């Protein structure tokens, strides 16, 4: 069984640039969620994708956007980067439906530094 | 709105001693509660979850947690700490995003556990 994989693992950008982070979900999982974890904080929900559509969103501005592809992999895009966007971005996959009560399977994250 | 409060950002215990990590939650509906562990430079791994079955939940690596509705608590315990338990622990509560059919987790700020030899 293949777990959640994310790329790149580390990257450095400058303020105002754009970034794309990628995620492959765990085998058999068709729902992907993205979380932002700032230094010393718990992860915060950005959004979730199911069947290639956004299916729930946290309190993040529109410059945070995403995609899900037919193979259930996903991208997180952040435009007009700000210094406060520096964080570990975590992707998590799950299966939808009544048996899913929020249990998520996380990747190891992409650490973004904005200078 | 949901929230999670973890008391103590850093807890130190001696190897072999009891581990107690505290978590209190607020939720307008019966919650689903989770404990996740994060080792350095890694993602989060599920330790255990409460989903309205038994109030005492057993997880991996000898950890367990007790759901106490009257105290709105879900504290994590382990009878005897091991060096390999040193990590950061996150308590989380889940809610369904109304109308979207999706669940999102609200995490606490985490408690870093150090184990002293």
Coordinates of C-alpha atoms in Angstrom, one line a residue:
Chain A
X1 CA 0.0 0.0 0.0
X2 CA 1.5 3.3 -1.1
X3 CA 1.2 6.2 1.4
X4 CA 0.7 9.9 0.8
X5 CA 3.6 11.4 -1.0
X6 CA 4.3 15.1 -1.4
X7 CA 6.8 17.1 -3.5
X8 CA 8.9 19.1 -3.2
X9 CA 10.0 18.5 0.3
X10 CA 11.6 21.9 0.7
X11 CA 11.5 25.1 -1.4
X12 CA 12.4 28.7 -1.0
X13 CA 10.5 31.5 -2.8
X14 CA 10.5 35.3 -2.6
X15 CA 7.6 37.5 -1.7
X16 CA 5.2 38.0 -4.6
X17 CA 6.1 34.8 -6.4
X18 CA 3.8 31.8 -7.0
X19 CA 4.2 28.2 -5.8
X20 CA 2.7 24.9 -6.7
X21 CA 2.9 21.9 -4.3
X22 CA 2.0 18.4 -5.3
X23 CA 0.4 15.4 -3.5
X24 CA -0.3 11.8 -4.4
X25 CA -3.0 10.3 -2.2
X26 CA -2.8 6.9 -0.5
X27 CA -3.9 4.0 -2.6
X28 CA -7.7 3.7 -2.6
X29 CA -8.3 7.2 -1.2
X30 CA -10.2 9.6 -3.3
X31 CA -10.4 12.6 -1.0
X32 CA -7.5 15.0 -0.4
X33 CA -7.2 17.7 2.2
X34 CA -4.5 20.4 2.6
X35 CA -3.3 21.9 5.9
X36 CA -0.9 24.7 6.7
X37 CA 1.3 24.2 9.8
X38 CA 3.2 27.4 10.8
X39 CA 6.1 27.0 13.1
X40 CA 5.1 26.1 16.6
X41 CA 1.4 25.8 15.7
X42 CA -1.0 23.0 14.9
X43 CA -2.1 22.4 11.4
X44 CA -4.9 24.6 9.9
X45 CA -7.4 23.4 7.4
X46 CA -7.0 25.0 4.0
X47 CA -9.4 23.0 1.8
X48 CA -10.5 19.6 0.7
X49 CA -11.1 18.1 -2.7
X50 CA -13.4 15.2 -3.7
X51 CA -14.3 14.2 -7.2
X52 CA -12.1 17.0 -8.6
X53 CA -14.1 19.7 -6.9
X54 CA -13.5 21.8 -3.8
X55 CA -15.5 20.2 -1.0
X56 CA -15.0 22.4 2.0
X57 CA -12.7 25.4 2.7
X58 CA -11.1 26.9 5.8
X59 CA -10.4 30.6 6.5
X60 CA -7.8 31.1 3.7
X61 CA -7.9 33.8 1.0
X62 CA -8.6 33.1 -2.7
X63 CA -4.9 33.2 -3.6
X64 CA -4.8 29.7 -2.1
X65 CA -6.3 27.5 -4.7
X66 CA -6.1 23.8 -5.6
X67 CA -6.8 21.1 -8.1
X68 CA -7.6 17.4 -8.0
X69 CA -6.9 15.2 -10.9
X70 CA -8.8 12.0 -12.1
X71 CA -6.1 9.8 -10.4
X72 CA -7.0 11.6 -7.1
X73 CA -3.6 13.4 -6.9
X74 CA -3.8 17.1 -6.0
X75 CA -2.0 20.4 -6.3
X76 CA -2.0 23.4 -3.9
X77 CA -1.2 26.7 -5.6
X78 CA -0.4 29.9 -3.7
X79 CA -0.2 33.2 -5.6
X80 CA 1.4 36.5 -4.5
X81 CA 3.4 34.9 -1.7
X82 CA 3.6 36.7 1.6
X83 CA 6.2 36.2 4.4
X84 CA 3.5 34.7 6.6
X85 CA 3.0 31.9 4.1
X86 CA 6.2 30.3 5.3
X87 CA 5.1 27.0 6.8
X88 CA 4.9 23.3 6.4
X89 CA 2.1 22.3 4.0
X90 CA 0.6 19.0 4.7
X91 CA -1.5 16.9 2.4
X92 CA -3.8 14.2 3.8
X93 CA -6.0 11.7 2.1
X94 CA -9.1 9.9 3.2
X95 CA -12.2 8.1 2.0
X96 CA -15.5 9.9 2.0
X97 CA -18.8 8.6 3.2
X98 CA -20.5 7.9 6.6
X99 CA -17.6 5.7 7.8
X100 CA -15.2 8.5 7.5
X101 CA -15.3 10.6 10.7
X102 CA -12.3 12.7 9.9
X103 CA -9.5 10.2 10.1
X104 CA -6.8 11.4 7.8
X105 CA -3.5 9.9 6.5
X106 CA -0.8 12.6 6.2
X107 CA 2.2 13.0 4.0
X108 CA 5.5 14.3 5.3
X109 CA 4.8 17.8 4.0
X110 CA 6.4 20.5 1.9
X111 CA 8.3 23.1 3.8
X112 CA 8.0 26.5 2.1
X113 CA 10.2 29.4 3.1
X114 CA 9.2 32.9 1.7
X115 CA 12.0 35.5 1.8
Chain B
X1 CA -17.4 26.7 16.1
X2 CA -15.0 24.2 17.4
X3 CA -11.7 24.6 19.3
X4 CA -9.1 22.5 21.0
X5 CA -6.9 23.6 23.9
X6 CA -3.8 21.6 24.8
X7 CA -2.5 22.5 28.3
X8 CA 1.3 22.7 28.3
X9 CA 3.3 23.3 25.1
X10 CA 6.2 21.2 26.5
X11 CA 6.1 18.2 28.9
X12 CA 9.1 16.4 30.2
X13 CA 8.9 12.9 31.9
X14 CA 11.5 10.4 32.9
X15 CA 11.8 7.1 31.1
X16 CA 9.4 4.7 32.7
X17 CA 7.2 7.4 34.2
X18 CA 3.5 8.1 33.4
X19 CA 2.8 10.2 30.4
X20 CA -0.2 12.6 30.6
X21 CA -1.0 15.1 27.9
X22 CA -4.1 17.2 28.4
X23 CA -6.7 18.2 25.8
X24 CA -9.9 20.1 26.2
X25 CA -12.3 20.7 23.4
X26 CA -15.4 22.8 22.7
X27 CA -17.9 21.6 20.1
X28 CA -21.5 22.4 19.5
X29 CA -22.3 18.8 18.5
X30 CA -21.0 15.4 19.7
X31 CA -17.4 15.4 18.6
X32 CA -15.1 13.0 16.9
X33 CA -11.7 13.4 18.7
X34 CA -8.2 12.4 17.6
X35 CA -4.7 12.3 18.9
X36 CA -1.9 12.5 16.3
X37 CA 1.8 12.3 16.8
X38 CA 4.5 14.1 14.7
X39 CA 8.1 13.0 14.8
X40 CA 10.8 15.5 13.6
X41 CA 10.6 16.2 9.9
X42 CA 7.7 13.9 9.4
X43 CA 4.0 14.2 8.8
X44 CA 1.3 13.4 11.3
X45 CA 0.4 9.8 12.3
X46 CA -2.9 8.8 13.9
X47 CA -2.5 7.5 17.5
X48 CA -6.1 6.9 18.3
X49 CA -9.6 8.2 17.8
X50 CA -12.9 8.6 19.6
X51 CA -16.1 8.2 17.5
X52 CA -18.8 7.8 20.2
X53 CA -18.3 4.1 20.9
X54 CA -16.3 3.3 24.1
X55 CA -15.2 6.3 26.1
X56 CA -11.8 4.7 26.8
X57 CA -9.9 4.4 23.6
X58 CA -6.8 2.4 23.1
X59 CA -4.3 3.4 20.4
X60 CA -0.9 2.4 19.0
X61 CA 2.3 2.2 21.0
X62 CA 0.5 1.7 24.3
X63 CA -1.3 5.0 24.4
X64 CA -4.9 5.5 25.4
X65 CA -7.3 8.3 26.0
X66 CA -10.5 8.8 27.9
X67 CA -13.4 10.9 26.6
X68 CA -15.1 12.7 29.5
X69 CA -18.1 14.7 28.2
X70 CA -18.8 16.4 31.6
X71 CA -15.2 17.8 31.5
X72 CA -15.0 18.2 27.7
X73 CA -11.7 16.5 27.9
X74 CA -9.8 13.9 26.0
X75 CA -6.5 13.4 27.8
X76 CA -3.8 11.1 26.4
X77 CA -2.0 8.7 28.7
X78 CA 0.7 6.0 28.6
X79 CA 1.7 4.1 31.8
X80 CA 5.4 4.0 31.1
X81 CA 7.3 6.4 28.8
X82 CA 9.9 5.2 26.4
X83 CA 12.6 7.2 24.7
X84 CA 11.0 6.6 21.4
X85 CA 7.8 8.5 22.6
X86 CA 9.7 11.8 22.3
X87 CA 7.7 13.7 19.7
X88 CA 5.0 16.4 19.3
X89 CA 1.4 15.4 20.0
X90 CA -1.6 17.0 18.6
X91 CA -5.2 16.7 19.8
X92 CA -7.9 17.4 17.1
X93 CA -11.7 17.6 16.8
X94 CA -13.5 16.8 13.7
X95 CA -16.7 18.4 12.3
X96 CA -18.6 18.0 9.1
X97 CA -18.5 21.0 6.9
X98 CA -22.2 21.7 6.7
X99 CA -23.6 21.1 3.3
X100 CA -20.3 20.0 1.8
X101 CA -20.3 16.5 3.1
X102 CA -16.7 16.8 4.1
X103 CA -14.9 16.6 7.4
X104 CA -12.3 19.0 8.6
X105 CA -10.0 18.7 11.6
X106 CA -9.4 21.5 14.1
X107 CA -6.0 21.0 15.8
X108 CA -4.6 22.2 19.1
X109 CA -1.3 23.9 19.2
X110 CA 0.5 20.7 20.1
X111 CA 2.5 19.4 23.1
X112 CA 6.1 18.5 22.7
X113 CA 7.0 15.5 24.8
X114 CA 10.6 15.0 26.0
X115 CA 11.6 11.8 27.7
X116 CA 14.6 12.0 30.0
X117 CA 16.8 8.9 30.4

